[in-house]
Amino acid sequence: MSHANRPAWMGRPSRLTTAAKGIAITVIVALMVFPMWVVLATSFAPAEEVVANGGFVIWPSDWTSGTYERIFAAGMVPRALLVSLGVTLVGTALSLVLTIGLAYGLSRPAVFGGKPVLLMVLFTFLMPAGMIPLFLVVQGTGLLNTFGALFAPMLLSAFNLIVMRGFFQSVPSELIEAAKIDGAGELRILLRLVLPLSKAVIAVVGLFYAVSYWNNFFNGVIYLDDSSMWPMATLLRSFTSGGLSVADATGEAGSQIAPVSVQMAVVVLATVPILVVYPFVQRFFVKGVLTGAVKA
Amino acid sequence: MVVLAVDDPPAQAPAEPASPAPAPRAPRAWWQRLRRDRVLVALMIPAVVWLLVFPYGAAFGNVIAFKDYVPFLGVWQSPWFGVDHFTRLFGDDRFWNATANTVTISLLQIVFFFPAALGLALLLHSVAGSTVKRWVQSVVYLPHFLSWVIVVALFTQMLGGAGVLNGWLAEAGMDPVQIIGNAEMFKPLVIVQMIWKECGWGTIIFLAALMSVDEQLYEAAAMDGSGWWRRLWHVTLPSIRPVLMLLLILKLGEILSVGFEQFFLQRDAVGPEAGEVLDTFVFFTGFQGGDLGYAAAAGLFKGLVGAVLIYTANKVAHRLGEQGVYTR
């Protein structure tokens, strides 16, 4: 740890304080990482070892990808992964188009219809759509039992919209006026001037949308009858939480739930894409894109 | 945690300045403004259409709460039912049980989650090395991005009947503890899960507040000979009190919403008496009980009370904002 940036008034911390902080941080990080590690280790352990050890493995005697091979041979999980990937990509792209369009319009002063539309958005904060009436809308629009039901009802998040509008508002209006005087149209200003300045906020909002699509299991539960159309999160839910009480009450895996090593491998497969994207966007949180916008 | 500080920043106000120069004339009639803004309006239309179809379509769909819904007839053809669903609702013990669970869990979240997030933020803030800090931040933010399905699976693997904790206890020759699937342990369990998942993410706003505390105050306090503890008590906490108050008020406004997914996934393991919250009550009466009109009435009641609470909370928060405690 470097102490170069400590201000003069702050005395050198005692060794005891430093040690206590170090221990506290280590414990917290361990509490976060250890459960994920156990899941990873269990999924790579031989299935017999998991059973012999009572349901988990912390350090497998032998790292094997056997469980994953079984899963991919069965076809159900790969299909769910494809569904999740497609829904996440299509949903995030559409969400960004809708959010950028509306946020940009609402960020411009005195735009036509700006006031009532902003009120419309804010009202959804006060009273989010109820589960039952939203189901009726999905039914009424003919989206029931189609992949569209997995993203159409959640295309726009008012929170993301407000974050993005706040960011657009911080673009100096002189820049926009100057571009107008140079003869640039509104579309050109958005695409060539504002969006390049907004890469950070687009990355963060895009991640929020992508994660919300990837993690959503509930749309699959209520809108899709056919389990072969389920995304990964819905499948995972039926693998794990579905038989949860039975497995816990008896302490042994009932016939209706998947073996533990399969469950854990599915958890890993559902988590990995988030872990892959996260580091690329994470630096923007630390930089404070979000806090600036949230506080606005 | 959604922070609803979305009122227009003051810089927005002079949209059409009364500039003395007869520069570009501001169009007056609505069709002139529409013509001027046609590109912007075209950009906004897709999102507005979506708003009208989904959240607003659903808002109109709430009429089902006043109908005796027959799926065969559809929403519009089903006969009117007056407020009978609501009278039944107010006499329904399961509904009041769900309400009590929701409010209890909300209050427990406030009591335990806020100190945990604030404590973690203070710890992170006091770490001098910025590389260590960034690494720790990356780790503690991560669970926020995991699905509740994954978080519940992780907890079962750690604390469940066949989990790590009970494995260790058995090795040490001790009796197993039943944490998962135990109605008595349900509320502590969901609070711990909540803290595990969201505590790190919750530090963001506290860290921003801590960063903006006036350095000179610390310097002056240190000159007066106050140690770490006194600086925390007399400088840090008073400086970030406005943010604390704001978050507390907003959370109180959302007291009827504890999150649906976490409870949906775990309710069956402990039964409805301990595990039912308002949102799961709506789901299970509507989709498993098949009583859509009744469930919609419960959802509408929760939505309306929630709207009043959130609105009030935001008004109060705004009042604080006007005193200059939560402005940029």
PDB file of C-alpha atoms in Angstrom, chain A residues 95-104 107 157-171 194-195 198-206 209 293:
ATOM      1  CA  SER A  95     -33.118  -0.802 -25.374  1.00  0.00           C
ATOM      2  CA  LEU A  96     -30.167   1.415 -26.204  1.00  0.00           C
ATOM      3  CA  VAL A  97     -31.857   2.747 -29.355  1.00  0.00           C
ATOM      4  CA  LEU A  98     -35.047   3.574 -27.465  1.00  0.00           C
ATOM      5  CA  THR A  99     -33.248   4.997 -24.447  1.00  0.00           C
ATOM      6  CA  ILE A 100     -30.816   7.137 -26.428  1.00  0.00           C
ATOM      7  CA  GLY A 101     -33.611   8.496 -28.642  1.00  0.00           C
ATOM      8  CA  LEU A 102     -35.879   9.484 -25.792  1.00  0.00           C
ATOM      9  CA  ALA A 103     -33.107  10.646 -23.469  1.00  0.00           C
ATOM     10  CA  TYR A 104     -31.604  12.852 -26.181  1.00  0.00           C
ATOM     11  CA  SER A 107     -32.283  16.486 -22.761  1.00  0.00           C
ATOM     12  CA  SER A 157     -35.906   1.372 -17.773  1.00  0.00           C
ATOM     13  CA  ALA A 158     -36.877   4.768 -16.388  1.00  0.00           C
ATOM     14  CA  PHE A 159     -33.789   4.745 -14.199  1.00  0.00           C
ATOM     15  CA  ASN A 160     -31.432   4.180 -17.140  1.00  0.00           C
ATOM     16  CA  LEU A 161     -33.289   6.827 -19.101  1.00  0.00           C
ATOM     17  CA  ILE A 162     -32.792   9.412 -16.368  1.00  0.00           C
ATOM     18  CA  VAL A 163     -29.106   8.503 -16.020  1.00  0.00           C
ATOM     19  CA  MET A 164     -28.593   8.953 -19.740  1.00  0.00           C
ATOM     20  CA  ARG A 165     -30.591  12.162 -19.984  1.00  0.00           C
ATOM     21  CA  GLY A 166     -28.549  13.594 -17.115  1.00  0.00           C
ATOM     22  CA  PHE A 167     -25.397  12.809 -19.021  1.00  0.00           C
ATOM     23  CA  PHE A 168     -26.660  14.346 -22.270  1.00  0.00           C
ATOM     24  CA  GLN A 169     -27.643  17.482 -20.382  1.00  0.00           C
ATOM     25  CA  SER A 170     -24.063  17.885 -19.254  1.00  0.00           C
ATOM     26  CA  VAL A 171     -22.887  18.219 -22.858  1.00  0.00           C
ATOM     27  CA  VAL A 194     -23.010  13.735 -28.597  1.00  0.00           C
ATOM     28  CA  LEU A 195     -22.676   9.942 -28.802  1.00  0.00           C
ATOM     29  CA  SER A 198     -21.053   9.635 -24.186  1.00  0.00           C
ATOM     30  CA  LYS A 199     -19.193   6.347 -24.597  1.00  0.00           C
ATOM     31  CA  ALA A 200     -18.843   5.849 -20.854  1.00  0.00           C
ATOM     32  CA  VAL A 201     -22.517   6.299 -20.035  1.00  0.00           C
ATOM     33  CA  ILE A 202     -23.553   4.136 -22.994  1.00  0.00           C
ATOM     34  CA  ALA A 203     -21.246   1.382 -21.727  1.00  0.00           C
ATOM     35  CA  VAL A 204     -22.681   1.552 -18.219  1.00  0.00           C
ATOM     36  CA  VAL A 205     -26.325   1.721 -19.294  1.00  0.00           C
ATOM     37  CA  GLY A 206     -25.703  -1.000 -21.864  1.00  0.00           C
ATOM     38  CA  TYR A 209     -29.642  -3.576 -19.685  1.00  0.00           C
ATOM     39  CA  ALA A 293     -25.509  11.029 -13.090  1.00  0.00           C
TER      40      ALA A 293
END
